[in-house]
Coordinates of C-alpha atoms in Angstrom, one line a residue:
M280 CA -13.4 20.9 -48.2
K281 CA -16.5 22.9 -47.2
P282 CA -16.9 23.6 -43.4
S283 CA -20.2 21.8 -43.4
V284 CA -18.7 18.6 -44.8
L285 CA -15.7 18.9 -42.3
C286 CA -18.1 19.2 -39.4
C287 CA -20.1 16.1 -40.5
F288 CA -16.8 14.2 -40.7
F289 CA -16.0 15.0 -37.1
I290 CA -19.5 14.2 -35.9
I291 CA -19.3 10.8 -37.6
A292 CA -15.9 10.1 -36.2
F293 CA -16.9 10.8 -32.6
T294 CA -20.2 8.9 -33.1
F295 CA -18.1 5.8 -34.2
C296 CA -15.8 6.2 -31.1
N297 CA -18.8 6.3 -28.8
A298 CA -20.2 3.0 -30.3
Q299 CA -17.4 1.0 -28.8
G300 CA -17.6 -1.0 -25.5
K301 CA -19.0 1.1 -22.5
W302 CA -17.8 1.1 -18.9
D303 CA -20.2 2.4 -16.2
L304 CA -19.0 3.9 -12.9
Q305 CA -19.4 0.7 -11.0
R306 CA -17.3 -1.3 -13.4
C307 CA -14.6 1.4 -13.4
V308 CA -14.4 1.5 -9.6
V309 CA -14.3 -2.3 -9.3
Y310 CA -11.6 -2.6 -11.9
A311 CA -9.6 0.2 -10.4
I312 CA -9.8 -1.4 -6.9
N313 CA -8.5 -4.7 -8.3
N314 CA -5.8 -3.3 -10.5
N315 CA -4.7 0.2 -9.3
I316 CA -1.1 0.2 -8.2
S317 CA -1.8 2.3 -5.0
V318 CA -4.3 -0.4 -3.9
Q319 CA -1.9 -3.1 -4.7
Q320 CA 0.8 -1.4 -2.6
A321 CA -1.6 -1.1 0.3
D322 CA -2.3 -4.8 0.0
V323 CA 1.4 -5.6 0.1
Q324 CA 1.7 -3.6 3.3
L325 CA -1.2 -5.6 4.7
R326 CA 0.5 -8.8 3.9
L327 CA 3.8 -7.6 5.5
S328 CA 1.9 -6.8 8.7
A329 CA 0.3 -10.3 8.7
L330 CA 3.9 -11.7 8.5
E331 CA 4.9 -9.6 11.5
I332 CA 2.1 -11.2 13.5
K333 CA 3.3 -14.7 12.6
L334 CA 6.9 -13.7 13.5
R335 CA 6.0 -12.4 16.9
E336 CA 3.7 -15.3 17.7
A337 CA 6.5 -17.7 16.9
G338 CA 8.6 -15.9 19.5
R339 CA 6.7 -17.8 22.2
L340 CA 8.0 -21.1 20.9
P341 CA 11.4 -22.6 21.8
N342 CA 14.2 -22.1 19.4
L343 CA 16.4 -25.0 18.2
N344 CA 19.8 -24.6 16.6
F345 CA 22.4 -27.0 15.4
A346 CA 26.1 -26.0 15.1
S347 CA 29.2 -27.9 13.9
S348 CA 32.8 -27.2 13.2
A349 CA 35.7 -29.2 11.8
G350 CA 39.4 -28.4 11.2
Y351 CA 43.0 -29.2 11.9
N352 CA 45.4 -28.0 14.6
F353 CA 49.1 -27.7 13.7
G354 CA 52.1 -27.5 16.0
R355 CA 51.8 -27.3 19.7
S356 CA 48.1 -27.0 20.5
I357 CA 45.4 -28.2 22.8
N358 CA 43.8 -31.5 21.9
R359 CA 40.1 -30.5 22.1
A360 CA 39.1 -34.0 23.3
T361 CA 41.8 -34.6 25.9
N362 CA 42.4 -31.0 26.9
T363 CA 46.1 -31.6 26.8
F364 CA 48.9 -30.0 24.7
E365 CA 50.0 -32.0 21.7
S366 CA 52.8 -31.2 19.2
R367 CA 51.1 -33.1 16.4
T368 CA 48.6 -32.4 13.7
I369 CA 45.1 -33.0 15.1
F370 CA 41.8 -33.3 13.2
F371 CA 38.8 -32.2 15.3
N372 CA 35.1 -32.1 14.8
N373 CA 32.5 -30.6 17.2
F374 CA 28.7 -30.8 17.2
Q375 CA 26.2 -29.0 19.4
V376 CA 22.4 -28.8 19.5
Q377 CA 20.9 -26.1 21.8
S378 CA 17.5 -24.8 22.6
N379 CA 16.1 -21.8 24.5
V380 CA 12.6 -20.8 25.6
N381 CA 11.4 -17.7 27.2
L382 CA 9.5 -18.4 30.4
F383 CA 8.5 -15.0 31.7
N384 CA 9.4 -11.5 30.5
W385 CA 6.7 -9.4 32.1
F386 CA 4.2 -10.0 29.2
S387 CA 6.5 -8.3 26.7
Q388 CA 5.7 -10.9 24.0
R389 CA 2.0 -10.7 24.6
H390 CA 2.0 -6.9 24.2
S391 CA 4.2 -7.3 21.2
I392 CA 1.8 -9.7 19.5
E393 CA -1.2 -7.4 20.3
A394 CA 0.7 -4.4 18.9
A395 CA 1.4 -6.4 15.7
R396 CA -2.3 -7.3 15.4
L397 CA -3.4 -3.7 15.9
S398 CA -0.9 -2.7 13.2
T399 CA -2.4 -5.2 10.9
K400 CA -5.9 -3.8 11.5
A401 CA -4.4 -0.4 10.7
A402 CA -3.0 -1.8 7.5
E403 CA -6.4 -3.3 6.6
A404 CA -8.0 0.1 7.2
G405 CA -5.2 1.6 5.1
K406 CA -6.1 -0.7 2.3
D407 CA -9.8 0.4 2.6
K408 CA -8.6 4.0 2.5
A409 CA -6.6 3.3 -0.7
R410 CA -9.8 1.8 -2.2
N411 CA -11.9 4.8 -1.1
D412 CA -9.4 7.2 -2.5
I413 CA -9.2 5.5 -5.9
A414 CA -13.0 5.2 -6.0
L415 CA -13.3 8.9 -5.3
N416 CA -10.6 9.7 -7.9
V417 CA -12.3 7.5 -10.5
A418 CA -15.7 9.1 -9.8
T419 CA -14.3 12.6 -10.1
A420 CA -12.6 11.7 -13.4
Y421 CA -15.8 9.9 -14.6
L422 CA -17.9 13.1 -13.9
Q423 CA -15.3 15.2 -15.7
A424 CA -15.6 12.9 -18.7
L425 CA -19.4 13.1 -18.6
L426 CA -19.2 16.9 -18.5
A427 CA -16.8 16.9 -21.5
N428 CA -19.2 14.6 -23.4
E429 CA -22.1 16.9 -22.7
Q430 CA -20.0 19.8 -24.0
I431 CA -19.4 17.7 -27.2
E432 CA -23.2 17.4 -27.5
V433 CA -23.8 21.1 -27.0
A434 CA -21.1 21.9 -29.6
R435 CA -22.6 19.3 -32.0
V436 CA -26.0 21.0 -31.7
Q437 CA -24.4 24.4 -32.2
I438 CA -22.7 23.1 -35.4
A439 CA -25.9 21.6 -36.7
Q440 CA -27.8 24.9 -36.1
T441 CA -25.1 27.0 -37.7
S442 CA -24.7 24.6 -40.7
S443 CA -28.5 24.6 -41.3
R444 CA -28.6 28.4 -41.1
L445 CA -25.7 28.6 -43.5
Q446 CA -27.4 26.4 -46.1
T447 CA -30.4 28.7 -45.9
I448 CA -28.3 31.8 -46.3
L449 CA -26.3 30.3 -49.2
R450 CA -29.6 29.7 -51.1
Q451 CA -30.7 33.3 -50.4
V452 CA -27.3 34.6 -51.5
A453 CA -27.5 32.6 -54.7
A454 CA -31.0 34.0 -55.3
G455 CA -29.6 37.6 -54.8
A456 CA -31.8 38.1 -51.7
L457 CA -28.9 38.6 -49.3
P458 CA -25.4 39.9 -49.7
E459 CA -22.5 37.4 -49.7
L460 CA -21.1 38.9 -46.4
N461 CA -23.9 37.1 -44.5
A462 CA -22.7 33.8 -45.7
V463 CA -19.1 34.6 -45.0
E464 CA -20.0 35.5 -41.4
L465 CA -21.8 32.2 -40.9
E466 CA -18.9 30.3 -42.4
V467 CA -16.6 31.9 -39.9
Q468 CA -19.0 31.0 -37.1
L469 CA -19.2 27.4 -38.3
A470 CA -15.4 27.2 -38.3
R471 CA -15.4 28.5 -34.7
D472 CA -18.1 26.0 -33.7
S473 CA -16.1 23.2 -35.3
A474 CA -13.0 24.2 -33.4
A475 CA -15.0 24.2 -30.1
Y476 CA -16.4 20.7 -31.1
I477 CA -12.9 19.4 -31.7
G478 CA -11.6 20.9 -28.4
A479 CA -14.5 19.3 -26.5
G480 CA -13.7 16.0 -28.1
A481 CA -10.0 16.3 -27.2
T482 CA -10.9 17.2 -23.6
Y483 CA -13.1 14.1 -23.5
Q484 CA -10.4 11.9 -24.8
Q485 CA -7.9 13.3 -22.3
N486 CA -10.4 12.5 -19.5
L487 CA -10.6 8.9 -20.8
I488 CA -6.8 8.7 -20.7
L489 CA -6.9 9.9 -17.1
L490 CA -9.5 7.2 -16.3
K491 CA -7.4 4.5 -18.0
A492 CA -4.4 5.6 -15.8
L493 CA -6.5 5.3 -12.6
L494 CA -7.7 1.9 -13.7
N495 CA -4.1 0.9 -14.6
L496 CA -5.5 0.0 -18.0
D497 CA -3.3 -0.4 -21.1
M498 CA -3.6 2.7 -23.2
K499 CA -4.0 0.6 -26.3
V500 CA -7.2 -0.9 -25.1
E501 CA -10.4 0.6 -26.5
F502 CA -12.3 2.4 -23.8
D503 CA -15.4 4.4 -23.5
I504 CA -17.9 5.1 -20.7
E505 CA -21.6 5.0 -20.2
K506 CA -23.2 8.4 -20.4
P507 CA -26.1 8.7 -18.0
N508 CA -28.2 11.8 -18.1
V509 CA -26.9 14.1 -15.3
S510 CA -30.5 15.0 -14.4
T511 CA -31.2 11.4 -13.5
I512 CA -28.2 11.0 -11.2
P513 CA -29.7 10.6 -7.7
V514 CA -28.5 13.0 -5.0
E515 CA -29.6 13.3 -1.4
A516 CA -31.4 16.4 -0.2
L517 CA -29.0 19.1 1.0
A518 CA -30.9 19.3 4.2
D519 CA -29.9 15.6 5.0
L520 CA -26.3 16.4 4.5
Q521 CA -25.7 18.9 7.2
P522 CA -22.0 19.2 8.0
E523 CA -22.3 18.3 11.7
A524 CA -24.1 15.1 11.0
V525 CA -21.8 14.2 8.1
Y526 CA -18.7 14.8 10.2
A527 CA -20.1 12.5 12.9
E528 CA -20.7 9.7 10.4
A529 CA -17.3 10.3 8.8
L530 CA -15.5 9.7 12.1
K531 CA -17.2 6.3 12.3
N532 CA -17.0 5.3 8.6
L533 CA -13.9 6.8 7.0
P534 CA -10.9 4.4 6.9
Q535 CA -8.3 7.1 7.7
Q536 CA -9.9 7.5 11.2
R537 CA -9.7 3.8 11.8
V538 CA -6.1 3.8 10.6
N539 CA -5.2 6.4 13.2
E540 CA -7.1 4.7 16.0
F541 CA -5.5 1.3 15.4
R542 CA -2.0 2.9 15.0
Y543 CA -2.5 4.7 18.3
Q544 CA -3.6 1.5 20.1
S545 CA -0.6 -0.3 18.7
A546 CA 1.7 2.5 19.9
I547 CA 0.3 2.1 23.4
K548 CA 1.1 -1.6 23.3
E549 CA 4.6 -0.8 22.1
I550 CA 5.1 1.4 25.2
Q551 CA 4.2 -1.6 27.3
V552 CA 6.7 -3.7 25.4
A553 CA 9.4 -1.1 26.0
K554 CA 8.6 -1.0 29.7
A555 CA 8.6 -4.8 30.0
S556 CA 12.1 -4.9 28.5
M557 CA 13.4 -3.0 31.6
Y558 CA 12.5 -5.9 33.9
P559 CA 14.2 -9.3 34.5
T560 CA 13.7 -12.0 32.0
L561 CA 13.6 -15.7 32.9
S562 CA 14.3 -18.4 30.3
A563 CA 15.2 -22.1 30.2
F564 CA 17.9 -23.6 28.1
G565 CA 19.1 -27.1 27.1
N566 CA 21.9 -28.3 24.9
I567 CA 23.6 -31.5 23.8
G568 CA 27.1 -31.5 22.5
S569 CA 29.9 -33.8 21.5
Q570 CA 33.3 -33.7 19.9
Y571 CA 35.9 -35.8 18.0
S572 CA 39.7 -35.7 18.0
S573 CA 41.9 -37.8 15.8
L574 CA 44.3 -38.3 18.8
F575 CA 41.8 -39.3 21.5
P576 CA 43.1 -42.5 23.1
D577 CA 40.8 -45.5 23.8
Q578 CA 42.1 -46.8 27.1
Q579 CA 39.6 -49.8 27.1
R580 CA 41.3 -51.2 24.0
T581 CA 44.9 -50.9 25.1
Q582 CA 47.0 -53.9 23.9
S583 CA 50.1 -55.3 25.8
I584 CA 52.7 -56.9 23.5
P585 CA 55.7 -58.8 25.1
T586 CA 59.1 -57.5 24.0
G587 CA 61.1 -60.7 25.1
K588 CA 63.3 -58.5 27.3
Q589 CA 63.5 -57.7 30.9
D590 CA 62.6 -54.3 32.2
T591 CA 64.5 -53.2 35.3
L592 CA 62.1 -51.7 37.9
G593 CA 64.8 -50.9 40.5
S594 CA 67.8 -52.1 42.5
F595 CA 68.7 -52.6 46.1
E596 CA 71.9 -53.6 48.0
I597 CA 71.7 -57.0 49.8
T598 CA 75.1 -56.8 51.4
P599 CA 77.8 -54.3 51.2
G600 CA 79.1 -54.5 47.7
T601 CA 76.4 -56.8 46.6
T602 CA 73.5 -55.3 44.5
S603 CA 70.4 -57.1 43.4
Y604 CA 68.0 -55.9 40.6
L605 CA 64.2 -56.1 40.5
V606 CA 63.0 -56.9 36.9
R607 CA 59.9 -58.0 35.1
P608 CA 59.1 -59.1 31.6
G609 CA 59.0 -56.3 29.1
F610 CA 55.8 -55.2 27.3
T611 CA 54.9 -52.6 24.7
F612 CA 51.6 -50.9 25.1
L613 CA 49.5 -50.1 22.0
I614 CA 46.7 -47.6 22.7
P615 CA 44.5 -47.1 19.6
N616 CA 42.4 -43.9 18.9
T617 CA 38.8 -44.0 20.0
T618 CA 36.5 -44.5 17.0
Y619 CA 34.5 -41.5 15.5
G620 CA 31.1 -42.9 16.5
R621 CA 32.1 -43.8 20.1
Q622 CA 33.6 -40.4 20.7
L623 CA 30.5 -38.6 19.5
F624 CA 27.8 -40.8 21.0
D625 CA 29.5 -42.1 24.1
V626 CA 32.8 -40.9 25.4
N627 CA 32.5 -37.1 24.7
L628 CA 28.7 -36.8 24.7
S629 CA 27.5 -34.1 27.2
Q630 CA 24.1 -32.7 28.1
A631 CA 23.0 -29.6 30.0
I632 CA 19.7 -28.0 31.1
G633 CA 19.1 -25.0 33.3
L634 CA 17.5 -21.6 33.8
N635 CA 18.8 -18.3 32.8
L636 CA 17.9 -15.0 34.6
S637 CA 18.8 -11.8 32.8
I638 CA 18.5 -8.6 34.9
P639 CA 19.1 -5.3 33.1
I640 CA 21.0 -3.0 35.4
F641 CA 22.8 -0.5 33.2
N642 CA 22.6 -0.4 29.4
N643 CA 23.8 3.0 28.5
R644 CA 20.2 4.3 28.7
Q645 CA 19.1 2.3 25.7
L646 CA 16.1 0.7 27.3
R647 CA 14.9 4.0 28.9
T648 CA 15.4 5.8 25.6
A649 CA 13.4 3.1 23.8
R650 CA 10.5 3.6 26.3
D651 CA 10.6 7.4 25.9
R652 CA 10.7 7.0 22.2
A653 CA 7.7 4.8 22.2
V654 CA 5.8 7.3 24.4
L655 CA 6.7 10.1 22.0
N656 CA 5.6 8.0 19.0
A657 CA 2.2 7.4 20.6
E658 CA 1.9 11.2 21.3
T659 CA 2.8 11.9 17.6
I660 CA 0.2 9.5 16.4
K661 CA -2.4 11.1 18.7
L662 CA -1.6 14.5 17.4
Q663 CA -1.8 13.3 13.8
T664 CA -5.2 11.8 14.5
E665 CA -6.4 15.1 15.8
A666 CA -5.0 16.9 12.8
D667 CA -6.6 14.4 10.4
N668 CA -10.0 14.8 12.2
L669 CA -9.7 18.5 12.0
Q670 CA -8.8 18.3 8.3
V671 CA -11.8 16.0 7.6
Q672 CA -14.1 18.5 9.5
Q673 CA -12.7 21.3 7.4
D674 CA -13.1 19.4 4.2
I675 CA -16.7 18.5 5.0
Y676 CA -17.7 22.1 5.9
S677 CA -15.9 23.3 2.8
A678 CA -17.7 20.7 0.7
Y679 CA -21.1 21.7 2.2
N680 CA -20.4 25.3 1.5
D681 CA -19.3 24.5 -2.0
A682 CA -22.4 22.4 -2.5
V683 CA -24.7 25.3 -1.4
T684 CA -22.8 27.7 -3.7
A685 CA -22.9 25.2 -6.6
Q686 CA -26.7 24.7 -6.1
Q687 CA -27.3 28.5 -6.3
Q688 CA -25.0 28.8 -9.3
F689 CA -26.8 25.9 -11.0
F690 CA -30.2 27.5 -10.5
A691 CA -28.9 30.9 -11.7
A692 CA -27.2 29.2 -14.7
Q693 CA -30.4 27.4 -15.6
K694 CA -32.4 30.6 -15.6
A695 CA -29.6 32.3 -17.6
S696 CA -29.8 29.4 -20.1
E697 CA -33.6 29.6 -20.4
A698 CA -33.4 33.4 -20.9
A699 CA -30.7 33.0 -23.5
D700 CA -32.8 30.4 -25.3
R701 CA -35.8 32.7 -25.4
S702 CA -33.6 35.6 -26.5
F703 CA -32.2 33.5 -29.3
G704 CA -35.7 32.5 -30.4
F705 CA -36.7 36.1 -30.7
S706 CA -33.5 36.9 -32.5
Q707 CA -34.2 34.1 -34.9
K708 CA -37.6 35.5 -35.8
R709 CA -36.3 39.0 -36.2
F710 CA -33.5 37.7 -38.4
D711 CA -36.0 35.8 -40.6
A712 CA -38.0 39.0 -40.9
G713 CA -34.9 40.9 -42.0
L714 CA -34.9 43.1 -38.8
L715 CA -31.6 41.7 -37.4
S716 CA -28.2 41.5 -38.9
T717 CA -26.3 38.2 -39.2
L718 CA -23.6 39.5 -36.7
E719 CA -26.3 40.2 -34.1
L720 CA -27.9 36.8 -34.6
L721 CA -24.5 35.2 -34.2
T722 CA -23.9 37.1 -31.0
N723 CA -27.1 35.9 -29.5
Q724 CA -26.3 32.3 -30.7
N725 CA -22.9 32.5 -29.0
N726 CA -24.5 33.8 -25.8
L727 CA -26.9 30.8 -25.8
Y728 CA -23.9 28.5 -26.4
R729 CA -22.0 29.9 -23.4
A730 CA -25.1 29.9 -21.2
R731 CA -25.7 26.2 -22.0
L732 CA -22.1 25.3 -21.2
D733 CA -22.2 27.3 -17.9
A734 CA -25.4 25.5 -17.0
L735 CA -23.9 22.2 -17.7
S736 CA -20.7 23.0 -15.7
A737 CA -22.8 24.3 -12.8
Q738 CA -25.0 21.2 -12.8
Y739 CA -22.0 18.8 -12.8
E740 CA -20.3 20.9 -10.1
F741 CA -23.4 20.6 -7.9
V742 CA -23.7 16.8 -8.5
F743 CA -20.0 16.3 -7.7
R744 CA -20.2 18.4 -4.4
M745 CA -23.3 16.5 -3.4
K746 CA -21.6 13.1 -4.1
L747 CA -18.6 14.2 -2.1
L748 CA -20.8 14.9 0.9
E749 CA -22.5 11.5 0.4
F750 CA -19.0 9.9 0.3
Y751 CA -18.0 11.5 3.6
K752 CA -21.3 10.3 5.1
G753 CA -20.4 6.8 4.1
K754 CA -23.0 6.4 1.4
G755 CA -20.5 5.3 -1.3
L756 CA -20.5 6.6 -4.8
K757 CA -23.5 6.1 -7.1
L758 CA -24.3 7.7 -10.4

């Protein structure tokens, strides 16, 4: 297969790929925010924080618990209903309903709830940070894909120029006007241009794979992006993105700073919670209990059954040698067990209400250590906040310096590309006049190709650095 036919094949293949559905930056960012795993994990953390608020708010309400036990006692054991020893098998059943409510604990619960709410606000800001991070990552990958696509176009133009020149040289070689070496040199150059075109296409596809990963999109799904002209992408003036002003806006707008602020405020509340736990706590309690025993006697239902015999109660001497006996009719007493319902709801039913005062005196330094740990945790968060602010400031100044450098490099690369274009035009005319060898012409063509690629890279680098400054300023990401 001739190189020219091979090049046309690759051009058609890439053109067909680009004809599929397009995604612009806004669509990519929105889809990533809704589907990226990091954002979903941040949302789970937010919901966990919301559950913690509900849990701590519910701590203000009275608790209510029901307990029951049942079993058998064997041998000599205490009858749980009569509280006497029995040497028989006894079935027992106990029930208890109890409730407690905290009356005053030095505002520990209030501070705990406020700490949970502040933690939830930090989680909300954390979710916003995850969204911002994924948006920035998507925008970066999007710009890299656009640059790769531009490189494809430059390589395609390079192939078209080399292929056209090769056809002209082949006709001249066939006519005997030029040696065959000129055509061979151009065929080698065309093969190099084709390799560069294929490499640019592979880079572009790799960038699309990275975008799919950021979007959490199935790799089997057809995917391509809109390709706006980089020259039409709006950027603010560099004078409006001075690092001092951008840093001041970043402290107000970036989610990470709000995350740290809410975490620090929550840590202060946790210190107050730890301090409150070192003071007395007053609570109220109430309970209702009852129990059943299979051997609990029911004295009210005692039955007297005559035996028909006389029971001797005692004796006394009337006269010396004469004894008289005191007797009465004999009876057998039958005492039935108290019924299950009567034992539970009448005989053994008990109630209690009262107050409970708990005063911590000595707890192996646990409470004091908890307070000290809360203080140190707040200090750690404060130091982390300062470190994050310093890092943001450093990133902004570095981004500004990179933007200035990228702008200068872009202007220089533009001039180099224009000069290379003029140089190649002159070379083309000299070659057509037979005053320049094919190798020299190819050298100038390659110089033009590299200059165009350098100009594109510098332009995209400048746009990215400017968009990064706009992002820190809180202007979002727009292409």
